[in-house]
Amino acid sequence: MSDITLGIIGSGQLGSLLCQAAKKLNIKTVIISDDQQGPAQNHSDQFIFAKYDNKDKVKEFISKVDIVTYEFENIPIEILKSIDKEKKVLPKPDINQTVQNRKLEKTFINDLGIKTTEWAFIKSAEDVKKNEKLLPGILKTNTLGYDGHGQFVLDSLNDVKKDWCFTADYILEKKVNLKKEISVVITRYLNGETNIYEPIENVHKDQILNHSKIPAEINEEIFIKAQNNAKLISEKLDYVGTMCVEYFIDQDDNLLVNEIAPRVHNSGHLTINAFNINQFSAHVSAVCNLGLKKVEKISNAEMFNILGKEIETYRSKTFNKNEFFYDYGKKIIKDKRKMGHLTILKK
Ligand code: ADP
Ligand code: MG
């Protein structure tokens, strides 16, 4: 029986699934979250509702835990760093600082000799004009993006509206003519050993993940390169825990990194049923230094995200033995909000 208490920042579905994995490993969990209704409180041992800049509450959180991790990357970096002075935060706050900033993230990846989409840093309409060769493209806020929030498609310079005032920093990315999207989920342990899941094929709708499947229909070269890149990225970041590398494959079979998620990832949900050790359990084992157990595939699988009102039909459905329905238990149904998922195991 372990007596480790893991602190988790954030209380959404990723936090819930982390708590459930921790429980199975006899690790206690304490969550701090600024969402009073965060569903992960139904699975954690303790829940602290607080704004992240509430020093007293953060102090209380720190006093209750041995080690801290997070379920989302958009946490103010100063807060992660101040927690890290008292209790170790994994993945390290510096990693988060790089990855939550698209410019730093892409520069880091390109410096490793790994291709991303073509991109430019943008501060003004003038900068867009200078980078017209990247159109049609997508203008993305440099920080704080998720599920397509903060993204604007620019087909031509005419789409840059006169009243846009560019109050934030952006990057402009050339629009890739996508053949496919894939992701690689990898867990790296304190001693540098890694467990890499096979590439997962992802389909997005309106910039939100719609469904994922294994095996990905890709050639062997891309399979190996996608895994090797993910391994190199995790090593260079000196990463501890589970992370995900999202990739684009273009019509000429170029493999381009889209972005890194410094956390467990939606596309990895199928690992819960399709592998002996899932991404959440691997993450908890890595950050709590419980040691590596080899990951093995049990079955092929397909995972479908359930968004908004779709959850209502699923809640009253019956499922086959190879179908696994997860209801995140979110009280408020919102359009496009991730409410649950269904994983179907396949031959
Ligand atoms: P988020 O940070 O919101 O996840 P992403 O940059 O991963 O944003 O974009 C979400 C989705 O939008 C991608 O998975 C892809 O389907 C589409 N997308 C984003 N950038 C591009 C691009 N440059 N070319 C083609 N599709 C893109
Ligand atoms: Mg993404």
mmCIF file of C-alpha atoms and ligand atoms in Angstrom:
data_model
loop_
_atom_site.group_PDB
_atom_site.id
_atom_site.type_symbol
_atom_site.label_atom_id
_atom_site.label_comp_id
_atom_site.label_asym_id
_atom_site.label_seq_id
_atom_site.Cartn_x
_atom_site.Cartn_y
_atom_site.Cartn_z
ATOM 1 C CA MET A 1 0.000 0.000 0.000
ATOM 2 C CA SER A 2 1.475 3.299 -1.082
ATOM 3 C CA ASP A 3 1.088 6.387 1.072
ATOM 4 C CA ILE A 4 1.625 8.891 -1.716
ATOM 5 C CA THR A 5 -0.873 11.696 -2.221
ATOM 6 C CA LEU A 6 -0.979 13.121 -5.717
ATOM 7 C CA GLY A 7 -2.133 16.699 -6.231
ATOM 8 C CA ILE A 8 -3.932 17.387 -9.511
ATOM 9 C CA ILE A 9 -4.584 20.845 -10.926
ATOM 10 C CA GLY A 10 -7.855 20.834 -12.855
ATOM 11 C CA SER A 11 -11.084 18.923 -12.458
ATOM 12 C CA GLY A 12 -12.372 17.960 -15.904
ATOM 13 C CA GLN A 13 -12.650 14.531 -17.498
ATOM 14 C CA LEU A 14 -8.875 14.091 -17.709
ATOM 15 C CA GLY A 15 -8.645 14.783 -13.974
ATOM 16 C CA SER A 16 -11.461 12.274 -13.334
ATOM 17 C CA LEU A 17 -9.717 9.563 -15.297
ATOM 18 C CA LEU A 18 -6.397 10.329 -13.567
ATOM 19 C CA CYS A 19 -8.084 10.010 -10.148
ATOM 20 C CA GLN A 20 -9.651 6.692 -11.119
ATOM 21 C CA ALA A 21 -6.275 5.372 -12.266
ATOM 22 C CA ALA A 22 -4.605 6.645 -9.079
ATOM 23 C CA LYS A 23 -7.189 4.901 -6.895
ATOM 24 C CA LYS A 24 -6.383 1.563 -8.540
ATOM 25 C CA LEU A 25 -2.716 2.171 -7.737
ATOM 26 C CA ASN A 26 -3.560 3.042 -4.103
ATOM 27 C CA ILE A 27 -2.520 6.665 -4.614
ATOM 28 C CA LYS A 28 -4.661 9.285 -2.882
ATOM 29 C CA THR A 29 -5.670 12.380 -4.852
ATOM 30 C CA VAL A 30 -6.329 16.012 -3.967
ATOM 31 C CA ILE A 31 -7.652 18.319 -6.655
ATOM 32 C CA ILE A 32 -7.478 22.081 -6.871
ATOM 33 C CA SER A 33 -9.768 23.647 -9.438
ATOM 34 C CA ASP A 34 -11.436 26.934 -10.264
ATOM 35 C CA ASP A 35 -14.489 25.064 -11.561
ATOM 36 C CA GLN A 36 -16.828 24.501 -8.652
ATOM 37 C CA GLN A 37 -18.681 21.833 -10.604
ATOM 38 C CA GLY A 38 -15.632 20.044 -11.986
ATOM 39 C CA PRO A 39 -16.607 16.367 -12.377
ATOM 40 C CA ALA A 40 -13.266 15.037 -11.103
ATOM 41 C CA GLN A 41 -14.349 15.854 -7.535
ATOM 42 C CA ASN A 42 -16.552 12.752 -7.754
ATOM 43 C CA HIS A 43 -13.390 10.656 -8.031
ATOM 44 C CA SER A 44 -10.775 12.482 -5.937
ATOM 45 C CA ASP A 45 -10.214 11.988 -2.216
ATOM 46 C CA GLN A 46 -10.325 15.741 -1.638
ATOM 47 C CA PHE A 47 -11.402 18.722 -3.684
ATOM 48 C CA ILE A 48 -10.338 22.325 -3.190
ATOM 49 C CA PHE A 49 -12.355 24.902 -5.092
ATOM 50 C CA ALA A 50 -10.269 28.038 -5.588
ATOM 51 C CA LYS A 51 -9.005 30.513 -8.095
ATOM 52 C CA TYR A 52 -5.420 29.562 -8.879
ATOM 53 C CA ASP A 53 -4.126 32.904 -7.589
ATOM 54 C CA ASN A 54 -5.689 32.360 -4.169
ATOM 55 C CA LYS A 55 -2.454 31.977 -2.197
ATOM 56 C CA ASP A 56 -4.059 30.529 0.945
ATOM 57 C CA LYS A 57 -5.936 27.858 -0.965
ATOM 58 C CA VAL A 58 -2.886 26.965 -3.035
ATOM 59 C CA LYS A 59 -0.914 26.693 0.221
ATOM 60 C CA GLU A 60 -3.555 24.376 1.650
ATOM 61 C CA PHE A 61 -3.350 22.269 -1.540
ATOM 62 C CA ILE A 62 0.455 22.105 -1.297
ATOM 63 C CA SER A 63 0.302 21.057 2.361
ATOM 64 C CA LYS A 64 -1.890 18.083 1.506
ATOM 65 C CA VAL A 65 0.087 16.533 -1.342
ATOM 66 C CA ASP A 66 3.454 14.897 -1.992
ATOM 67 C CA ILE A 67 3.684 15.568 -5.689
ATOM 68 C CA VAL A 68 1.708 17.668 -8.173
ATOM 69 C CA THR A 69 0.585 17.148 -11.758
ATOM 70 C CA TYR A 70 -1.966 18.829 -14.002
ATOM 71 C CA GLU A 71 -4.697 17.879 -16.444
ATOM 72 C CA PHE A 72 -4.479 20.918 -18.718
ATOM 73 C CA GLU A 73 -1.643 23.122 -19.888
ATOM 74 C CA ASN A 74 -3.155 26.576 -19.690
ATOM 75 C CA ILE A 75 -2.218 27.186 -16.075
ATOM 76 C CA PRO A 76 -0.394 30.447 -15.350
ATOM 77 C CA ILE A 77 3.267 29.515 -15.306
ATOM 78 C CA GLU A 78 4.084 31.553 -12.152
ATOM 79 C CA ILE A 79 1.596 29.433 -10.229
ATOM 80 C CA LEU A 80 3.180 26.180 -11.358
ATOM 81 C CA LYS A 81 6.607 27.546 -10.512
ATOM 82 C CA SER A 82 5.582 28.712 -7.051
ATOM 83 C CA ILE A 83 4.038 25.294 -6.283
ATOM 84 C CA ASP A 84 7.180 23.595 -7.604
ATOM 85 C CA LYS A 85 9.281 25.393 -4.965
ATOM 86 C CA GLU A 86 7.409 23.475 -2.255
ATOM 87 C CA LYS A 87 6.382 20.212 -3.898
ATOM 88 C CA LYS A 88 7.683 18.768 -7.133
ATOM 89 C CA VAL A 89 5.480 19.533 -10.157
ATOM 90 C CA LEU A 90 5.656 16.975 -12.975
ATOM 91 C CA PRO A 91 5.855 17.470 -15.907
ATOM 92 C CA LYS A 92 8.261 20.294 -14.987
ATOM 93 C CA PRO A 93 6.821 23.835 -15.215
ATOM 94 C CA ASP A 94 9.475 24.851 -17.763
ATOM 95 C CA ILE A 95 8.072 22.275 -20.169
ATOM 96 C CA ASN A 96 4.652 23.754 -19.764
ATOM 97 C CA GLN A 97 6.023 27.203 -20.443
ATOM 98 C CA THR A 98 7.390 26.044 -23.801
ATOM 99 C CA VAL A 99 4.436 23.949 -24.846
ATOM 100 C CA GLN A 100 1.638 26.379 -23.931
ATOM 101 C CA ASN A 101 3.233 28.943 -26.243
ATOM 102 C CA ARG A 102 2.897 27.986 -29.923
ATOM 103 C CA LYS A 103 5.921 30.067 -30.985
ATOM 104 C CA LEU A 104 8.269 28.541 -28.383
ATOM 105 C CA GLU A 105 6.798 25.086 -29.025
ATOM 106 C CA LYS A 106 7.324 25.183 -32.794
ATOM 107 C CA THR A 107 10.797 26.698 -32.447
ATOM 108 C CA PHE A 108 11.763 23.926 -30.031
ATOM 109 C CA ILE A 109 10.460 21.223 -32.405
ATOM 110 C CA ASN A 110 12.062 22.760 -35.507
ATOM 111 C CA ASP A 111 15.392 23.052 -33.649
ATOM 112 C CA LEU A 112 15.277 19.275 -33.158
ATOM 113 C CA GLY A 113 15.139 18.913 -36.941
ATOM 114 C CA ILE A 114 11.500 17.825 -36.816
ATOM 115 C CA LYS A 115 9.071 19.326 -39.321
ATOM 116 C CA THR A 116 5.988 21.291 -38.317
ATOM 117 C CA THR A 117 3.564 23.176 -40.536
ATOM 118 C CA GLU A 118 5.131 26.295 -42.062
ATOM 119 C CA TRP A 119 4.450 29.153 -39.673
ATOM 120 C CA ALA A 120 5.249 32.739 -38.709
ATOM 121 C CA PHE A 121 4.883 34.795 -35.538
ATOM 122 C CA ILE A 122 2.285 37.536 -35.998
ATOM 123 C CA LYS A 123 1.760 40.755 -34.058
ATOM 124 C CA SER A 124 -0.104 42.864 -36.603
ATOM 125 C CA ALA A 125 -2.066 42.911 -39.863
ATOM 126 C CA GLU A 126 1.182 44.054 -41.463
ATOM 127 C CA ASP A 127 2.859 40.810 -40.343
ATOM 128 C CA VAL A 128 0.087 38.804 -42.024
ATOM 129 C CA LYS A 129 0.696 40.729 -45.244
ATOM 130 C CA LYS A 130 4.417 39.991 -45.061
ATOM 131 C CA ASN A 131 3.615 36.292 -44.759
ATOM 132 C CA GLU A 132 1.063 36.091 -47.543
ATOM 133 C CA LYS A 133 2.777 32.947 -48.811
ATOM 134 C CA LEU A 134 1.291 31.133 -45.804
ATOM 135 C CA LEU A 135 -2.263 31.734 -47.048
ATOM 136 C CA PRO A 136 -4.640 29.986 -47.068
ATOM 137 C CA GLY A 137 -3.716 29.631 -43.457
ATOM 138 C CA ILE A 138 -4.933 29.534 -39.904
ATOM 139 C CA LEU A 139 -4.310 32.351 -37.481
ATOM 140 C CA LYS A 140 -4.021 30.935 -33.954
ATOM 141 C CA THR A 141 -3.633 32.768 -30.676
ATOM 142 C CA ASN A 142 -0.086 32.149 -29.490
ATOM 143 C CA THR A 143 -1.270 30.979 -26.065
ATOM 144 C CA LEU A 144 -4.450 29.665 -24.446
ATOM 145 C CA GLY A 145 -5.865 27.722 -27.409
ATOM 146 C CA TYR A 146 -7.799 24.462 -27.086
ATOM 147 C CA ASP A 147 -10.374 22.568 -29.177
ATOM 148 C CA GLY A 148 -10.026 25.165 -31.926
ATOM 149 C CA HIS A 149 -10.741 28.148 -29.648
ATOM 150 C CA GLY A 150 -8.808 31.226 -30.755
ATOM 151 C CA GLN A 151 -8.383 30.078 -34.370
ATOM 152 C CA PHE A 152 -9.340 32.000 -37.506
ATOM 153 C CA VAL A 153 -9.174 30.643 -41.036
ATOM 154 C CA LEU A 154 -7.655 33.150 -43.475
ATOM 155 C CA ASP A 155 -8.188 32.213 -47.116
ATOM 156 C CA SER A 156 -6.765 35.487 -48.398
ATOM 157 C CA LEU A 157 -5.638 38.886 -47.145
ATOM 158 C CA ASN A 158 -9.248 40.062 -47.549
ATOM 159 C CA ASP A 159 -10.149 37.981 -44.531
ATOM 160 C CA VAL A 160 -8.014 40.182 -42.305
ATOM 161 C CA LYS A 161 -10.702 42.559 -41.127
ATOM 162 C CA LYS A 162 -9.881 46.247 -40.767
ATOM 163 C CA ASP A 163 -11.210 46.387 -37.213
ATOM 164 C CA TRP A 164 -8.968 43.570 -35.954
ATOM 165 C CA CYS A 165 -6.673 45.108 -33.420
ATOM 166 C CA PHE A 166 -4.273 42.189 -32.745
ATOM 167 C CA THR A 167 -4.308 42.671 -28.999
ATOM 168 C CA ALA A 168 -2.770 39.238 -28.475
ATOM 169 C CA ASP A 169 0.189 37.511 -30.132
ATOM 170 C CA TYR A 170 -0.637 35.043 -32.873
ATOM 171 C CA ILE A 171 0.990 32.585 -35.170
ATOM 172 C CA LEU A 172 -0.051 32.086 -38.761
ATOM 173 C CA GLU A 173 0.179 28.526 -40.026
ATOM 174 C CA LYS A 174 -0.101 27.406 -43.611
ATOM 175 C CA LYS A 175 -3.203 25.271 -44.043
ATOM 176 C CA VAL A 176 -2.136 21.675 -44.618
ATOM 177 C CA ASN A 177 -3.984 19.626 -47.193
ATOM 178 C CA LEU A 178 -4.536 16.788 -44.769
ATOM 179 C CA LYS A 179 -4.410 13.152 -45.701
ATOM 180 C CA LYS A 180 -4.682 12.106 -42.093
ATOM 181 C CA GLU A 181 -4.076 13.125 -38.514
ATOM 182 C CA ILE A 182 -2.383 10.823 -36.040
ATOM 183 C CA SER A 183 -1.080 11.104 -32.499
ATOM 184 C CA VAL A 184 1.498 9.302 -30.421
ATOM 185 C CA VAL A 185 0.993 8.961 -26.678
ATOM 186 C CA ILE A 186 4.190 8.309 -24.748
ATOM 187 C CA THR A 187 4.975 7.938 -21.056
ATOM 188 C CA ARG A 188 8.471 8.724 -19.839
ATOM 189 C CA TYR A 189 9.684 7.705 -16.395
ATOM 190 C CA LEU A 190 12.121 9.422 -14.021
ATOM 191 C CA ASN A 191 14.919 7.068 -15.049
ATOM 192 C CA GLY A 192 14.427 7.968 -18.708
ATOM 193 C CA GLU A 193 12.692 4.721 -19.730
ATOM 194 C CA THR A 194 9.666 5.121 -21.972
ATOM 195 C CA ASN A 195 6.481 3.330 -22.929
ATOM 196 C CA ILE A 196 5.205 4.340 -26.342
ATOM 197 C CA TYR A 197 1.722 3.487 -27.540
ATOM 198 C CA GLU A 198 1.253 2.796 -31.227
ATOM 199 C CA PRO A 199 0.151 5.749 -33.380
ATOM 200 C CA ILE A 200 -3.552 6.538 -33.136
ATOM 201 C CA GLU A 201 -5.502 7.802 -36.151
ATOM 202 C CA ASN A 202 -7.685 10.820 -35.389
ATOM 203 C CA VAL A 203 -10.554 12.507 -37.184
ATOM 204 C CA HIS A 204 -11.466 16.063 -36.183
ATOM 205 C CA LYS A 205 -14.724 17.853 -36.902
ATOM 206 C CA ASP A 206 -14.890 21.630 -36.474
ATOM 207 C CA GLN A 207 -11.371 21.442 -34.955
ATOM 208 C CA ILE A 208 -12.582 19.131 -32.174
ATOM 209 C CA LEU A 209 -11.545 15.484 -31.998
ATOM 210 C CA ASN A 210 -14.446 13.374 -33.254
ATOM 211 C CA HIS A 211 -13.049 9.846 -33.229
ATOM 212 C CA SER A 212 -9.799 7.919 -32.895
ATOM 213 C CA LYS A 213 -8.765 4.407 -33.837
ATOM 214 C CA ILE A 214 -5.988 1.842 -33.694
ATOM 215 C CA PRO A 215 -4.381 0.600 -35.769
ATOM 216 C CA ALA A 216 -3.810 3.829 -37.681
ATOM 217 C CA GLU A 217 -3.813 3.193 -41.417
ATOM 218 C CA ILE A 218 -0.278 4.446 -42.089
ATOM 219 C CA ASN A 219 2.838 2.980 -43.614
ATOM 220 C CA GLU A 220 5.645 1.540 -41.531
ATOM 221 C CA GLU A 221 7.979 4.449 -42.157
ATOM 222 C CA ILE A 222 5.492 6.960 -40.757
ATOM 223 C CA PHE A 223 4.663 4.612 -37.857
ATOM 224 C CA ILE A 224 8.319 4.453 -36.810
ATOM 225 C CA LYS A 225 9.093 8.110 -37.451
ATOM 226 C CA ALA A 226 6.061 9.251 -35.450
ATOM 227 C CA GLN A 227 7.169 7.148 -32.478
ATOM 228 C CA ASN A 228 10.833 8.167 -32.783
ATOM 229 C CA ASN A 229 9.974 11.863 -32.941
ATOM 230 C CA ALA A 230 7.789 11.530 -29.851
ATOM 231 C CA LYS A 231 10.625 9.761 -28.031
ATOM 232 C CA LEU A 232 13.154 12.432 -29.008
ATOM 233 C CA ILE A 233 10.791 15.241 -27.976
ATOM 234 C CA SER A 234 10.137 13.627 -24.590
ATOM 235 C CA GLU A 235 13.871 13.135 -24.023
ATOM 236 C CA LYS A 236 14.816 16.673 -24.987
ATOM 237 C CA LEU A 237 12.105 18.020 -22.691
ATOM 238 C CA ASP A 238 13.342 15.698 -19.928
ATOM 239 C CA TYR A 239 9.684 14.861 -19.625
ATOM 240 C CA VAL A 240 8.206 12.818 -16.789
ATOM 241 C CA GLY A 241 4.654 11.526 -17.241
ATOM 242 C CA THR A 242 2.367 10.945 -20.202
ATOM 243 C CA MET A 243 2.383 13.337 -23.141
ATOM 244 C CA CYS A 244 1.016 13.314 -26.650
ATOM 245 C CA VAL A 245 2.383 14.473 -29.973
ATOM 246 C CA GLU A 246 -0.302 15.403 -32.512
ATOM 247 C CA TYR A 247 0.717 15.039 -36.144
ATOM 248 C CA PHE A 248 -0.556 15.983 -39.570
ATOM 249 C CA ILE A 249 0.190 13.795 -42.595
ATOM 250 C CA ASP A 250 -0.085 15.737 -45.838
ATOM 251 C CA GLN A 251 -0.980 14.444 -49.307
ATOM 252 C CA ASP A 252 2.718 13.774 -50.025
ATOM 253 C CA ASP A 253 3.096 11.674 -46.866
ATOM 254 C CA ASN A 254 5.089 14.348 -45.035
ATOM 255 C CA LEU A 255 4.805 13.881 -41.294
ATOM 256 C CA LEU A 256 4.422 17.262 -39.544
ATOM 257 C CA VAL A 257 4.090 17.870 -35.834
ATOM 258 C CA ASN A 258 0.937 19.865 -35.147
ATOM 259 C CA GLU A 259 1.379 20.301 -31.413
ATOM 260 C CA ILE A 260 2.500 18.697 -28.182
ATOM 261 C CA ALA A 261 0.092 18.148 -25.310
ATOM 262 C CA PRO A 262 2.037 18.002 -22.023
ATOM 263 C CA ARG A 263 -0.559 15.749 -20.429
ATOM 264 C CA VAL A 264 -2.790 12.767 -21.000
ATOM 265 C CA HIS A 265 -4.736 13.224 -24.224
ATOM 266 C CA ASN A 266 -8.222 12.722 -25.579
ATOM 267 C CA SER A 267 -6.952 10.483 -28.388
ATOM 268 C CA GLY A 268 -5.437 8.194 -25.724
ATOM 269 C CA HIS A 269 -8.808 7.385 -24.140
ATOM 270 C CA LEU A 270 -8.946 4.140 -26.081
ATOM 271 C CA THR A 271 -5.913 2.937 -24.098
ATOM 272 C CA ILE A 272 -8.258 2.413 -21.130
ATOM 273 C CA ASN A 273 -9.775 -0.636 -22.774
ATOM 274 C CA ALA A 274 -7.312 -1.542 -25.489
ATOM 275 C CA PHE A 275 -4.099 -1.867 -23.433
ATOM 276 C CA ASN A 276 -3.011 -3.605 -20.236
ATOM 277 C CA ILE A 277 -1.877 -0.226 -18.881
ATOM 278 C CA ASN A 278 -3.706 2.914 -19.931
ATOM 279 C CA GLN A 279 -2.271 6.410 -20.409
ATOM 280 C CA PHE A 280 -3.680 7.625 -17.078
ATOM 281 C CA SER A 281 -2.281 4.787 -15.031
ATOM 282 C CA ALA A 282 1.067 5.137 -16.826
ATOM 283 C CA HIS A 283 1.082 8.873 -16.044
ATOM 284 C CA VAL A 284 0.382 8.334 -12.343
ATOM 285 C CA SER A 285 3.042 5.600 -12.192
ATOM 286 C CA ALA A 286 5.601 7.870 -13.847
ATOM 287 C CA VAL A 287 5.023 11.011 -11.771
ATOM 288 C CA CYS A 288 4.799 9.023 -8.533
ATOM 289 C CA ASN A 289 7.876 7.016 -9.554
ATOM 290 C CA LEU A 290 6.182 3.636 -9.148
ATOM 291 C CA GLY A 291 8.309 2.062 -11.879
ATOM 292 C CA LEU A 292 7.655 1.039 -15.438
ATOM 293 C CA LYS A 293 5.444 -1.855 -16.481
ATOM 294 C CA LYS A 294 5.537 -2.785 -20.142
ATOM 295 C CA VAL A 295 2.552 -1.628 -22.133
ATOM 296 C CA GLU A 296 0.849 -4.311 -24.226
ATOM 297 C CA LYS A 297 -2.063 -4.063 -26.604
ATOM 298 C CA ILE A 298 -5.101 -6.180 -25.806
ATOM 299 C CA SER A 299 -7.274 -5.241 -28.750
ATOM 300 C CA ASN A 300 -7.780 -2.910 -31.677
ATOM 301 C CA ALA A 301 -10.242 -0.182 -30.870
ATOM 302 C CA GLU A 302 -12.165 2.868 -31.949
ATOM 303 C CA MET A 303 -13.140 5.741 -29.645
ATOM 304 C CA PHE A 304 -15.928 8.255 -30.283
ATOM 305 C CA ASN A 305 -16.225 11.529 -28.425
ATOM 306 C CA ILE A 306 -19.716 12.364 -27.233
ATOM 307 C CA LEU A 307 -20.394 16.091 -27.467
ATOM 308 C CA GLY A 308 -23.186 18.255 -26.070
ATOM 309 C CA LYS A 309 -26.712 16.860 -26.268
ATOM 310 C CA GLU A 310 -25.576 13.571 -27.838
ATOM 311 C CA ILE A 311 -24.950 12.405 -24.272
ATOM 312 C CA GLU A 312 -28.696 12.139 -23.629
ATOM 313 C CA THR A 313 -29.148 9.320 -26.164
ATOM 314 C CA TYR A 314 -26.108 7.485 -24.833
ATOM 315 C CA ARG A 315 -27.337 7.707 -21.248
ATOM 316 C CA SER A 316 -30.387 5.607 -22.122
ATOM 317 C CA LYS A 317 -28.649 3.188 -24.479
ATOM 318 C CA THR A 318 -27.668 -0.413 -23.815
ATOM 319 C CA PHE A 319 -24.223 -1.535 -24.911
ATOM 320 C CA ASN A 320 -22.626 -4.688 -26.243
ATOM 321 C CA LYS A 321 -19.874 -6.484 -24.354
ATOM 322 C CA ASN A 322 -17.174 -4.884 -26.506
ATOM 323 C CA GLU A 323 -18.530 -1.340 -26.020
ATOM 324 C CA PHE A 324 -17.454 0.847 -23.112
ATOM 325 C CA PHE A 325 -19.379 4.027 -22.394
ATOM 326 C CA TYR A 326 -17.871 6.752 -20.207
ATOM 327 C CA ASP A 327 -20.121 9.520 -18.900
ATOM 328 C CA TYR A 328 -18.019 12.362 -17.491
ATOM 329 C CA GLY A 329 -20.880 13.342 -15.199
ATOM 330 C CA LYS A 330 -20.890 16.983 -16.251
ATOM 331 C CA LYS A 331 -24.029 18.640 -14.911
ATOM 332 C CA ILE A 332 -24.402 21.273 -17.607
ATOM 333 C CA ILE A 333 -24.780 20.208 -21.214
ATOM 334 C CA LYS A 334 -23.256 22.742 -23.602
ATOM 335 C CA ASP A 335 -22.994 22.661 -27.367
ATOM 336 C CA LYS A 336 -19.710 20.948 -28.406
ATOM 337 C CA ARG A 337 -18.734 20.295 -24.793
ATOM 338 C CA LYS A 338 -17.023 16.923 -24.277
ATOM 339 C CA MET A 339 -19.606 15.014 -22.212
ATOM 340 C CA GLY A 340 -18.366 11.446 -22.519
ATOM 341 C CA HIS A 341 -16.871 8.898 -24.873
ATOM 342 C CA LEU A 342 -17.516 5.428 -26.201
ATOM 343 C CA THR A 343 -14.777 2.931 -26.935
ATOM 344 C CA ILE A 344 -15.524 -0.088 -29.107
ATOM 345 C CA LEU A 345 -13.019 -2.944 -29.040
ATOM 346 C CA LYS A 346 -12.490 -4.537 -32.440
ATOM 347 C CA LYS A 347 -10.733 -7.546 -33.931
HETATM 348 P P1 ADP B 1 -6.020 23.094 -30.429
HETATM 349 O O1 ADP B 1 -4.857 23.675 -29.680
HETATM 350 O O2 ADP B 1 -7.271 23.839 -30.288
HETATM 351 O O3 ADP B 1 -6.107 21.586 -30.278
HETATM 352 P P2 ADP B 1 -4.884 22.595 -33.052
HETATM 353 O O4 ADP B 1 -3.812 23.494 -33.539
HETATM 354 O O5 ADP B 1 -4.489 21.218 -32.628
HETATM 355 O O6 ADP B 1 -5.651 23.382 -31.924
HETATM 356 O O7 ADP B 1 -6.001 22.524 -34.173
HETATM 357 C C1 ADP B 1 -7.177 21.731 -34.020
HETATM 358 C C2 ADP B 1 -7.478 21.013 -35.328
HETATM 359 O O8 ADP B 1 -7.691 21.961 -36.392
HETATM 360 C C3 ADP B 1 -6.352 20.126 -35.824
HETATM 361 O O9 ADP B 1 -6.351 18.870 -35.192
HETATM 362 C C4 ADP B 1 -6.680 20.061 -37.331
HETATM 363 O O10 ADP B 1 -7.754 19.177 -37.586
HETATM 364 C C5 ADP B 1 -7.144 21.487 -37.622
HETATM 365 N N1 ADP B 1 -5.968 22.297 -38.004
HETATM 366 C C6 ADP B 1 -5.246 23.097 -37.194
HETATM 367 N N2 ADP B 1 -4.208 23.685 -37.834
HETATM 368 C C7 ADP B 1 -4.244 23.232 -39.111
HETATM 369 C C8 ADP B 1 -3.438 23.471 -40.278
HETATM 370 N N3 ADP B 1 -2.387 24.281 -40.248
HETATM 371 N N4 ADP B 1 -3.782 22.830 -41.424
HETATM 372 C C9 ADP B 1 -4.858 21.999 -41.455
HETATM 373 N N5 ADP B 1 -5.656 21.741 -40.392
HETATM 374 C C10 ADP B 1 -5.379 22.347 -39.232
HETATM 375 MG MG MG B 2 -4.779 20.046 -30.952
#
